[in-house]
Coordinates of C-alpha atoms (C1' of nucleotides) in Angstrom, one line a residue:
Chain A
M5 CA -19.8 10.3 70.0
T6 CA -16.8 12.2 68.8
N7 CA -16.6 15.2 66.6
K8 CA -13.8 13.8 64.4
T9 CA -14.8 13.2 60.8
Q10 CA -15.6 9.6 60.6
R11 CA -13.6 7.6 58.0
S12 CA -15.8 5.4 55.8
E13 CA -16.0 1.7 56.6
R14 CA -13.6 -0.4 54.9
R15 CA -15.2 -2.4 52.1
A16 CA -16.2 -6.0 53.0
D17 CA -16.0 -7.7 49.7
A18 CA -12.5 -7.5 48.2
L19 CA -11.9 -5.5 45.1
S20 CA -10.4 -7.3 42.1
K21 CA -9.3 -6.4 38.6
D22 CA -12.2 -8.4 37.2
K23 CA -14.8 -6.5 39.3
I24 CA -13.2 -3.2 38.3
V25 CA -13.3 -4.1 34.7
E26 CA -16.9 -5.1 34.8
A27 CA -17.8 -1.9 36.5
A28 CA -15.9 0.0 33.9
I29 CA -17.7 -1.8 31.1
A30 CA -21.0 -1.0 32.7
I31 CA -20.2 2.7 32.8
L32 CA -18.8 2.8 29.3
D33 CA -21.9 1.0 27.9
T34 CA -24.5 3.1 29.6
D35 CA -22.9 6.5 29.7
G36 CA -20.1 6.5 27.1
E37 CA -16.4 6.9 27.0
A38 CA -16.3 10.3 28.5
A39 CA -18.2 9.1 31.6
L40 CA -15.5 6.7 32.6
T41 CA -13.4 8.5 35.2
F42 CA -11.6 7.1 38.2
R43 CA -13.9 9.1 40.4
A44 CA -17.1 7.7 38.8
L45 CA -15.6 4.2 38.9
A46 CA -14.7 4.5 42.5
A47 CA -18.2 5.8 43.4
R48 CA -19.8 2.9 41.6
L49 CA -17.5 0.5 43.5
S50 CA -17.9 2.3 46.8
T51 CA -14.2 2.8 47.2
G52 CA -11.6 5.5 46.9
S53 CA -10.1 6.3 43.5
G54 CA -6.7 5.3 44.7
A55 CA -7.8 1.8 45.5
I56 CA -8.3 1.1 41.8
Y57 CA -4.6 1.7 41.2
W58 CA -3.8 -1.3 43.4
H59 CA -5.4 -3.6 40.8
V60 CA -4.9 -1.7 37.6
A61 CA -1.8 0.1 36.3
D62 CA -3.6 3.1 34.8
K63 CA -6.5 4.1 32.6
S64 CA -5.0 2.6 29.5
D65 CA -4.5 -0.7 31.2
L66 CA -8.1 -0.6 32.4
L67 CA -9.4 0.2 28.9
M68 CA -7.4 -2.6 27.3
A69 CA -8.6 -5.1 29.9
A70 CA -12.2 -4.1 29.2
T71 CA -11.7 -4.3 25.4
D72 CA -10.0 -7.7 25.8
A73 CA -13.0 -9.0 27.9
I74 CA -15.5 -8.0 25.3
I75 CA -13.5 -9.4 22.4
S76 CA -12.9 -12.6 24.2
R77 CA -16.7 -13.1 24.6
V78 CA -17.3 -12.3 21.0
M79 CA -14.6 -14.7 19.8
A80 CA -16.0 -17.5 22.0
N81 CA -19.4 -17.0 20.4
V82 CA -18.4 -16.7 16.8
V83 CA -19.6 -19.7 14.8
V84 CA -16.9 -20.8 12.5
A85 CA -18.4 -23.0 9.8
D86 CA -19.5 -23.1 6.1
G87 CA -15.9 -22.9 5.0
P88 CA -13.1 -20.4 5.7
A89 CA -14.4 -17.5 3.7
N90 CA -17.7 -17.5 5.6
S91 CA -15.8 -18.0 8.8
I92 CA -13.8 -14.8 8.1
R93 CA -17.1 -13.0 7.4
A94 CA -18.5 -14.3 10.7
I95 CA -15.4 -13.2 12.7
A96 CA -15.4 -9.8 11.1
L97 CA -19.2 -9.3 11.7
G98 CA -18.7 -10.5 15.3
V99 CA -16.2 -7.6 15.8
F100 CA -18.5 -5.2 13.9
D101 CA -21.5 -6.1 16.0
A102 CA -19.5 -5.9 19.3
I103 CA -18.4 -2.4 18.3
D104 CA -22.0 -1.5 17.5
T105 CA -23.1 -2.4 21.0
H106 CA -19.9 -1.2 22.7
P107 CA -18.7 1.7 20.6
W108 CA -15.8 2.4 23.0
V109 CA -14.3 -0.9 21.9
G110 CA -14.0 0.5 18.4
A111 CA -12.1 3.6 19.6
Q112 CA -9.9 1.4 21.7
L113 CA -9.1 -1.0 18.8
A114 CA -8.5 1.8 16.4
G115 CA -6.2 3.7 18.6
E116 CA -4.3 1.1 20.6
P117 CA -2.6 -1.7 18.7
W118 CA -0.6 -4.3 20.6
Q119 CA -3.3 -4.9 23.0
A120 CA -4.4 -8.5 23.7
A121 CA -7.7 -8.1 21.8
M122 CA -5.7 -7.5 18.6
G123 CA -3.8 -10.7 19.0
Q124 CA -7.1 -12.6 19.4
I125 CA -8.6 -11.2 16.2
L126 CA -5.4 -11.7 14.2
E127 CA -5.2 -15.3 15.3
R128 CA -8.8 -16.1 14.4
I129 CA -8.5 -14.4 11.0
G130 CA -5.1 -16.0 10.3
R131 CA -6.2 -19.5 10.9
Q132 CA -9.0 -19.1 8.4
L133 CA -6.7 -17.7 5.8
Q134 CA -4.6 -20.8 6.2
A135 CA -7.7 -23.0 5.8
L136 CA -8.5 -20.9 2.7
G137 CA -5.2 -22.0 1.2
V138 CA -3.5 -18.6 1.1
P139 CA 0.2 -19.2 0.4
Q140 CA 2.2 -18.9 3.6
H141 CA 4.3 -16.0 2.4
A142 CA 1.1 -14.0 1.8
Q143 CA -0.7 -14.9 5.0
F144 CA 0.6 -12.1 7.1
N145 CA -0.2 -9.3 4.6
A146 CA -3.6 -10.8 4.0
A147 CA -4.4 -10.9 7.7
S148 CA -3.1 -7.5 8.3
S149 CA -5.2 -6.1 5.4
L150 CA -8.4 -7.5 6.8
L151 CA -7.5 -6.4 10.3
N152 CA -6.6 -2.9 9.3
F153 CA -9.8 -2.5 7.3
I154 CA -11.8 -3.7 10.4
L155 CA -9.9 -1.2 12.6
G156 CA -10.6 1.6 10.2
V157 CA -14.4 0.9 10.4
A158 CA -14.0 0.5 14.1
G159 CA -12.7 4.0 14.5
Q160 CA -15.4 5.5 12.4
N161 CA -18.2 3.7 14.2
A162 CA -16.9 4.7 17.5
A163 CA -16.9 8.3 16.4
A164 CA -20.4 7.9 15.0
A165 CA -21.6 6.6 18.4
R166 CA -20.2 9.7 20.1
L167 CA -22.7 11.8 18.2
K168 CA -25.7 9.6 19.1
G169 CA -28.1 11.7 21.2
R170 CA -26.7 14.9 20.0
V171 CA -27.7 14.0 16.4
T172 CA -31.3 12.9 16.0
D173 CA -31.6 12.8 12.3
R174 CA -28.8 10.7 10.7
S175 CA -29.7 11.5 7.1
A176 CA -29.9 15.2 7.8
F177 CA -26.6 15.1 9.6
L178 CA -24.9 13.2 6.8
A179 CA -26.4 15.6 4.2
S180 CA -24.8 18.5 6.1
V181 CA -21.5 16.7 6.1
A182 CA -21.6 16.1 2.4
A183 CA -22.6 19.8 1.9
Q184 CA -19.6 21.0 3.9
W185 CA -17.2 18.8 2.0
T186 CA -18.3 20.1 -1.3
Q187 CA -19.0 23.7 -0.4
R188 CA -15.4 25.0 -0.7
D189 CA -15.7 24.4 -4.4
P190 CA -18.5 22.2 -5.7
S191 CA -16.8 21.7 -9.0
E192 CA -13.8 20.1 -7.2
Y193 CA -16.0 17.4 -5.7
P194 CA -17.9 15.6 -8.5
F195 CA -17.4 12.2 -6.9
V196 CA -18.5 13.2 -3.4
R197 CA -21.6 14.8 -5.0
Q198 CA -22.3 11.7 -6.9
V199 CA -22.1 9.4 -3.9
A200 CA -23.8 11.9 -1.5
A201 CA -27.2 10.2 -2.1
Q202 CA -25.8 6.8 -1.1
L203 CA -24.0 8.3 1.8
L204 CA -27.3 9.4 3.3
D205 CA -29.0 6.1 3.4
H206 CA -26.4 3.4 3.2
D207 CA -26.3 0.5 5.6
D208 CA -23.0 0.6 7.6
R209 CA -23.1 -3.1 8.3
Q210 CA -23.7 -4.0 4.7
Q211 CA -21.0 -1.7 3.5
F212 CA -18.7 -3.3 6.0
L213 CA -19.5 -6.7 4.6
A214 CA -18.9 -5.5 1.1
G215 CA -15.5 -4.3 2.1
I216 CA -14.6 -7.7 3.6
D217 CA -15.8 -9.4 0.4
L218 CA -13.7 -7.1 -1.7
I219 CA -10.6 -8.0 0.3
L220 CA -11.5 -11.7 0.2
A221 CA -11.9 -11.4 -3.6
G222 CA -8.4 -9.8 -3.7
I223 CA -7.0 -12.6 -1.5
G224 CA -8.6 -15.1 -3.9
T225 CA -6.3 -13.8 -6.7
L226 CA -3.2 -14.6 -4.7
R227 CA -1.0 -17.5 -5.7
Chain B
M10 CA 6.2 54.1 38.2
T11 CA 3.2 52.5 39.7
N12 CA 2.9 49.4 41.8
K13 CA -0.1 48.1 39.9
T14 CA 0.6 44.9 38.0
Q15 CA 1.2 45.9 34.5
R16 CA -1.0 44.3 31.8
S17 CA 0.9 42.9 28.9
E18 CA 1.1 44.9 25.8
R19 CA -1.6 44.1 23.2
R20 CA -0.1 42.1 20.4
A21 CA 0.7 44.2 17.3
D22 CA 0.3 41.6 14.5
A23 CA -3.3 40.4 14.4
L24 CA -4.0 36.8 15.2
S25 CA -5.8 34.6 12.6
K26 CA -7.0 31.1 12.3
D27 CA -4.3 30.3 9.8
K28 CA -1.5 31.6 12.2
I29 CA -3.0 29.6 15.0
V30 CA -3.2 26.4 12.9
E31 CA 0.4 26.8 11.8
A32 CA 1.5 27.2 15.4
A33 CA -0.5 24.1 16.4
I34 CA 1.1 22.1 13.6
A35 CA 4.5 23.1 14.7
I36 CA 3.8 22.0 18.3
L37 CA 2.2 18.8 17.2
D38 CA 5.1 17.9 14.9
T39 CA 8.0 18.7 17.2
D40 CA 6.5 17.7 20.6
G41 CA 3.6 15.4 19.8
E42 CA -0.1 15.3 20.4
A43 CA 0.1 15.5 24.1
A44 CA 2.0 18.8 24.0
L45 CA -0.7 20.7 22.2
T46 CA -2.5 22.6 24.9
F47 CA -4.2 26.0 24.7
R48 CA -1.6 27.2 27.2
A49 CA 1.3 26.0 25.1
L50 CA -0.3 27.4 22.0
A51 CA -1.0 30.8 23.6
A52 CA 2.6 31.0 24.9
R53 CA 4.0 30.3 21.4
L54 CA 1.7 32.9 20.0
S55 CA 2.4 35.4 22.8
T56 CA -1.2 35.8 23.7
G57 CA -3.8 34.7 26.2
S58 CA -5.4 31.3 25.9
G59 CA -8.8 32.9 25.6
A60 CA -7.8 34.8 22.5
I61 CA -7.5 31.5 20.5
Y62 CA -11.2 30.9 21.1
W63 CA -12.0 34.0 19.1
H64 CA -10.7 32.4 16.0
V65 CA -11.3 28.7 16.7
A66 CA -14.4 27.0 18.1
D67 CA -12.6 24.5 20.3
K68 CA -9.8 22.0 20.4
S69 CA -11.5 19.6 18.0
D70 CA -12.0 22.4 15.5
L71 CA -8.3 23.3 15.7
L72 CA -7.2 19.7 15.2
M73 CA -9.5 19.3 12.2
A74 CA -8.2 22.5 10.6
A75 CA -4.6 21.3 11.1
T76 CA -5.4 17.9 9.6
D77 CA -7.1 19.5 6.7
A78 CA -4.1 21.8 6.1
I79 CA -1.7 18.8 5.9
I80 CA -4.0 16.7 3.7
S81 CA -4.5 19.6 1.4
R82 CA -0.8 20.0 0.8
V83 CA -0.4 16.2 0.3
M84 CA -3.2 16.1 -2.2
A85 CA -1.8 19.1 -4.1
N86 CA 1.5 17.3 -4.5
V87 CA 0.3 13.8 -5.3
V88 CA 1.3 12.9 -8.9
V89 CA -1.6 11.2 -10.6
A90 CA -0.4 9.4 -13.7
D91 CA 0.4 6.0 -15.0
G92 CA -3.2 5.0 -15.0
P93 CA -5.9 4.9 -12.3
A94 CA -4.5 2.0 -10.3
N95 CA -1.1 3.6 -9.9
S96 CA -2.8 6.9 -9.1
I97 CA -4.7 5.2 -6.3
R98 CA -1.4 3.8 -5.0
A99 CA 0.1 7.3 -5.2
I100 CA -2.8 8.9 -3.3
A101 CA -2.7 6.2 -0.6
L102 CA 1.0 6.5 -0.2
G103 CA 0.7 10.2 0.0
V104 CA -1.6 9.9 3.0
F105 CA 0.7 7.2 4.5
D106 CA 3.8 9.3 4.2
A107 CA 2.0 12.3 5.6
I108 CA 1.0 10.3 8.6
D109 CA 4.6 9.1 8.9
T110 CA 5.8 12.6 9.2
H111 CA 2.8 13.9 11.1
P112 CA 1.6 11.0 13.2
W113 CA -1.1 13.1 14.9
V114 CA -2.8 13.3 11.5
G115 CA -3.3 9.6 11.7
A116 CA -5.0 9.7 15.0
Q117 CA -7.2 12.5 13.8
L118 CA -8.3 10.7 10.6
A119 CA -8.8 7.4 12.4
G120 CA -11.0 9.0 15.2
E121 CA -12.8 11.8 13.5
P122 CA -14.7 11.1 10.4
W123 CA -16.7 13.8 8.7
Q124 CA -13.9 16.2 8.7
A125 CA -12.9 18.1 5.6
A126 CA -9.7 16.0 5.1
M127 CA -11.9 12.9 4.7
G128 CA -13.8 14.5 1.9
Q129 CA -10.6 15.3 0.1
I130 CA -9.3 11.8 0.3
L131 CA -12.6 10.2 -0.7
E132 CA -12.9 12.5 -3.7
R133 CA -9.5 11.7 -5.0
I134 CA -9.9 8.0 -4.6
G135 CA -13.4 8.0 -6.1
R136 CA -12.3 9.8 -9.2
Q137 CA -9.7 7.2 -9.9
L138 CA -12.1 4.4 -9.3
Q139 CA -14.3 5.9 -12.0
A140 CA -11.3 6.1 -14.3
L141 CA -10.7 2.5 -13.5
G142 CA -14.1 1.6 -14.9
V143 CA -15.6 0.4 -11.6
P144 CA -19.3 0.1 -12.2
Q145 CA -21.2 3.1 -10.7
H146 CA -23.2 1.0 -8.2
A147 CA -20.0 -0.4 -6.7
Q148 CA -18.0 2.8 -6.6
F149 CA -19.1 4.0 -3.2
N150 CA -18.3 0.6 -1.5
A151 CA -15.0 0.4 -3.3
A152 CA -14.0 3.9 -2.2
S153 CA -15.1 3.3 1.3
S154 CA -13.1 0.1 1.5
L155 CA -9.9 1.7 0.4
L156 CA -10.6 4.7 2.8
N157 CA -11.3 2.5 5.8
F158 CA -8.2 0.4 5.2
I159 CA -6.2 3.6 5.1
L160 CA -7.8 4.9 8.2
G161 CA -7.1 1.6 10.0
V162 CA -3.4 1.9 9.2
A163 CA -3.5 5.6 10.1
G164 CA -4.6 4.8 13.6
Q165 CA -2.0 2.1 14.2
N166 CA 0.8 4.3 12.9
A167 CA -0.3 7.2 15.1
A168 CA -0.2 4.8 18.1
A169 CA 3.2 3.5 17.0
A170 CA 4.5 7.1 16.9
R171 CA 3.4 7.7 20.4
L172 CA 5.9 5.1 21.6
K173 CA 8.8 6.6 19.7
G174 CA 11.4 7.7 22.2
R175 CA 10.0 5.5 24.9
V176 CA 10.8 2.5 22.8
T177 CA 14.3 2.3 21.4
D178 CA 14.4 -1.2 20.0
R179 CA 11.5 -1.8 17.6
S180 CA 12.2 -5.5 17.1
A181 CA 12.5 -6.2 20.8
F182 CA 9.3 -4.3 21.5
L183 CA 7.4 -6.2 18.8
A184 CA 8.8 -9.5 20.1
S185 CA 7.5 -8.7 23.6
V186 CA 4.1 -7.9 22.1
A187 CA 3.9 -11.2 20.3
A188 CA 5.1 -13.0 23.5
Q189 CA 2.3 -11.3 25.5
W190 CA -0.3 -12.2 22.9
T191 CA 0.6 -15.9 23.0
Q192 CA 1.5 -16.3 26.6
R193 CA -2.0 -16.8 27.9
D194 CA -2.0 -20.2 26.1
P195 CA 0.6 -20.7 23.4
S196 CA -1.3 -23.6 21.9
E197 CA -4.2 -21.2 21.2
Y198 CA -2.0 -18.9 19.1
P199 CA -0.4 -21.0 16.3
F200 CA -0.9 -18.4 13.6
V201 CA 0.4 -15.5 15.7
R202 CA 3.5 -17.6 16.6
Q203 CA 4.0 -18.4 12.9
V204 CA 3.9 -14.7 11.8
A205 CA 5.8 -13.4 14.8
A206 CA 9.0 -13.5 12.9
Q207 CA 7.5 -11.5 10.1
L208 CA 6.0 -9.1 12.6
L209 CA 9.5 -8.2 14.0
D210 CA 11.0 -7.0 10.8
H211 CA 8.2 -6.2 8.4
D212 CA 8.2 -2.9 6.5
D213 CA 5.0 -1.0 7.4
R214 CA 5.0 0.9 4.2
Q215 CA 5.4 -2.2 2.1
Q216 CA 2.7 -4.0 4.0
F217 CA 0.4 -1.0 3.5
L218 CA 1.0 -1.1 -0.3
A219 CA 0.3 -4.8 -0.3
G220 CA -3.0 -4.1 1.4
I221 CA -3.9 -1.5 -1.2
D222 CA -3.0 -3.9 -3.9
L223 CA -5.1 -6.6 -2.4
I224 CA -8.2 -4.3 -2.4
L225 CA -7.4 -3.2 -5.9
A226 CA -7.2 -6.8 -7.0
G227 CA -10.6 -7.4 -5.3
I228 CA -12.0 -4.3 -7.1
G229 CA -10.7 -5.8 -10.3
T230 CA -13.0 -8.7 -9.9
L231 CA -16.1 -6.4 -9.8
R232 CA -18.4 -6.3 -12.8
Chain C
dA8 C1' -1.7 -6.6 51.6
dC9 C1' -5.1 -3.6 50.6
dC10 C1' -8.0 0.5 51.0
dT11 C1' -9.1 5.7 51.8
dG12 C1' -9.5 10.2 50.2
dA13 C1' -7.1 14.5 50.2
dA14 C1' -3.7 16.8 47.5
dC15 C1' -1.0 17.7 43.2
dA16 C1' -0.3 19.0 38.7
dC17 C1' -2.5 19.4 35.1
dC18 C1' -6.5 20.1 31.4
dG19 C1' -10.3 22.8 28.1
dT20 C1' -13.2 26.4 28.3
dT21 C1' -15.5 30.8 30.0
dC22 C1' -15.8 35.5 30.8
dA23 C1' -15.3 40.1 33.0
dA24 C1' -12.3 43.4 32.0
dG25 C1' -9.4 45.8 29.0
dT26 C1' -8.0 48.3 24.2
Chain D
dA23 C1' -13.8 43.6 17.1
dC24 C1' -10.4 41.5 19.3
dC25 C1' -7.3 40.3 23.2
dT26 C1' -5.9 39.3 28.2
dG27 C1' -5.4 36.2 31.9
dA28 C1' -7.6 34.8 36.1
dA29 C1' -11.2 31.6 37.4
dC30 C1' -14.0 27.4 37.0
dA31 C1' -14.9 22.8 36.7
dC32 C1' -13.0 19.2 35.8
dC33 C1' -9.2 15.3 34.9
dG34 C1' -5.5 11.1 36.0
dT35 C1' -2.4 9.9 39.4
dT36 C1' 0.2 9.9 43.8
dC37 C1' 0.7 9.0 48.5
dA38 C1' 0.5 9.5 53.6
dA39 C1' -2.4 7.5 56.6
dG40 C1' -5.3 4.0 57.9
dT41 C1' -6.9 -1.3 58.7

DNA sequence: ACCTGAACACCGTTCAAGT
DNA sequence: ACCTGAACACCGTTCAAGT
């Protein structure tokens, strides 16, 4: 037996980008965005943090690959039927629900355009807009409007998820938010005061659908 | 003369949250989000990094205060006239242009709801929706739809700004994005391929306005 | 070719010590 | 009350050294 510090055994099963991405998703889902570090990831994969860089360019690359994996699954499972308008609702709800279960996906979509997941969503929405009979010249704007609305909600939901745990009473928290918004000068915030009650107990998913419907109604006026 | 390391002089002009926020805005505007560190801020203010914490809770507090300052100025300068629909366009464009000149504001809005700036925008939009005659029960959803669309665009623009400098040819960059989206299986991306040409040379501001108009058209169908 | 883990160059935040 | 700046506990990323 020697005194020299023993190097760890080399891992038997080869690492791969897929395995790394799956491990990252597991960490993100169970412990949140902040918990995903290369050290935590390396520990979970029983390897050195540097090994990950052999398969993944950097943290942004890793996050985009994880987001793409989730969105791919969602898109594969979305049931497109009952006409193009309902199909768009289904696609949008698919993304919404994915963000609900994987809030970090929301942050990623909202803050990183040009990733593969964005192309997938755009494609799915665009095809349904064509089926809906939206004139060709208006299709890009219509798709981008729906997409941007979805991304806006995505960012907000990701932020809301970051509070989970720290905030136990959602209504009380939202009440304190509304109070802070209006406190600088209550007479300056008549609208916020009016909707404060609805803010406290509104259903995010239902409000999301209402927004999609509003944009669809607007698209319906296009000729 | 002593050999003891000389402590720096104590600053003559008192620090204040306002002064700190202004310095932060200057750093964010000239050198970008990544350049705002407590060390850089302390250097610019000729103080210790710890001093900043006497006036500001943490980095999030600082960023929210900076965002609120910018949005307050924008809202004070927005000209509301020509009827409620045009006023909503003016408010939205005000936010869009603010994000264009201060991209970090976009990132902040997209990723941090419940900050004061959000209350300001919501209030301004809501009041115009009331003037537009939107039925009371639909006002909250309508306002939230417009707001979320704006936040979606905000996040994308902030991300686009992060590339400035690194990317010199916008068209070439967007072409490579579209190519990457479709390359996995070109036959799976007919819509993206169709709009790729528009993607390359579309005007962000004009597309933003088209989205606002689409939502306004949808709101017009509400009764 | 792929993996290991120490080392580097940073962060935000805290806090004892000063005025 | 307010300020100073070293110290702490982290990060992402690199890279010489291993297999």
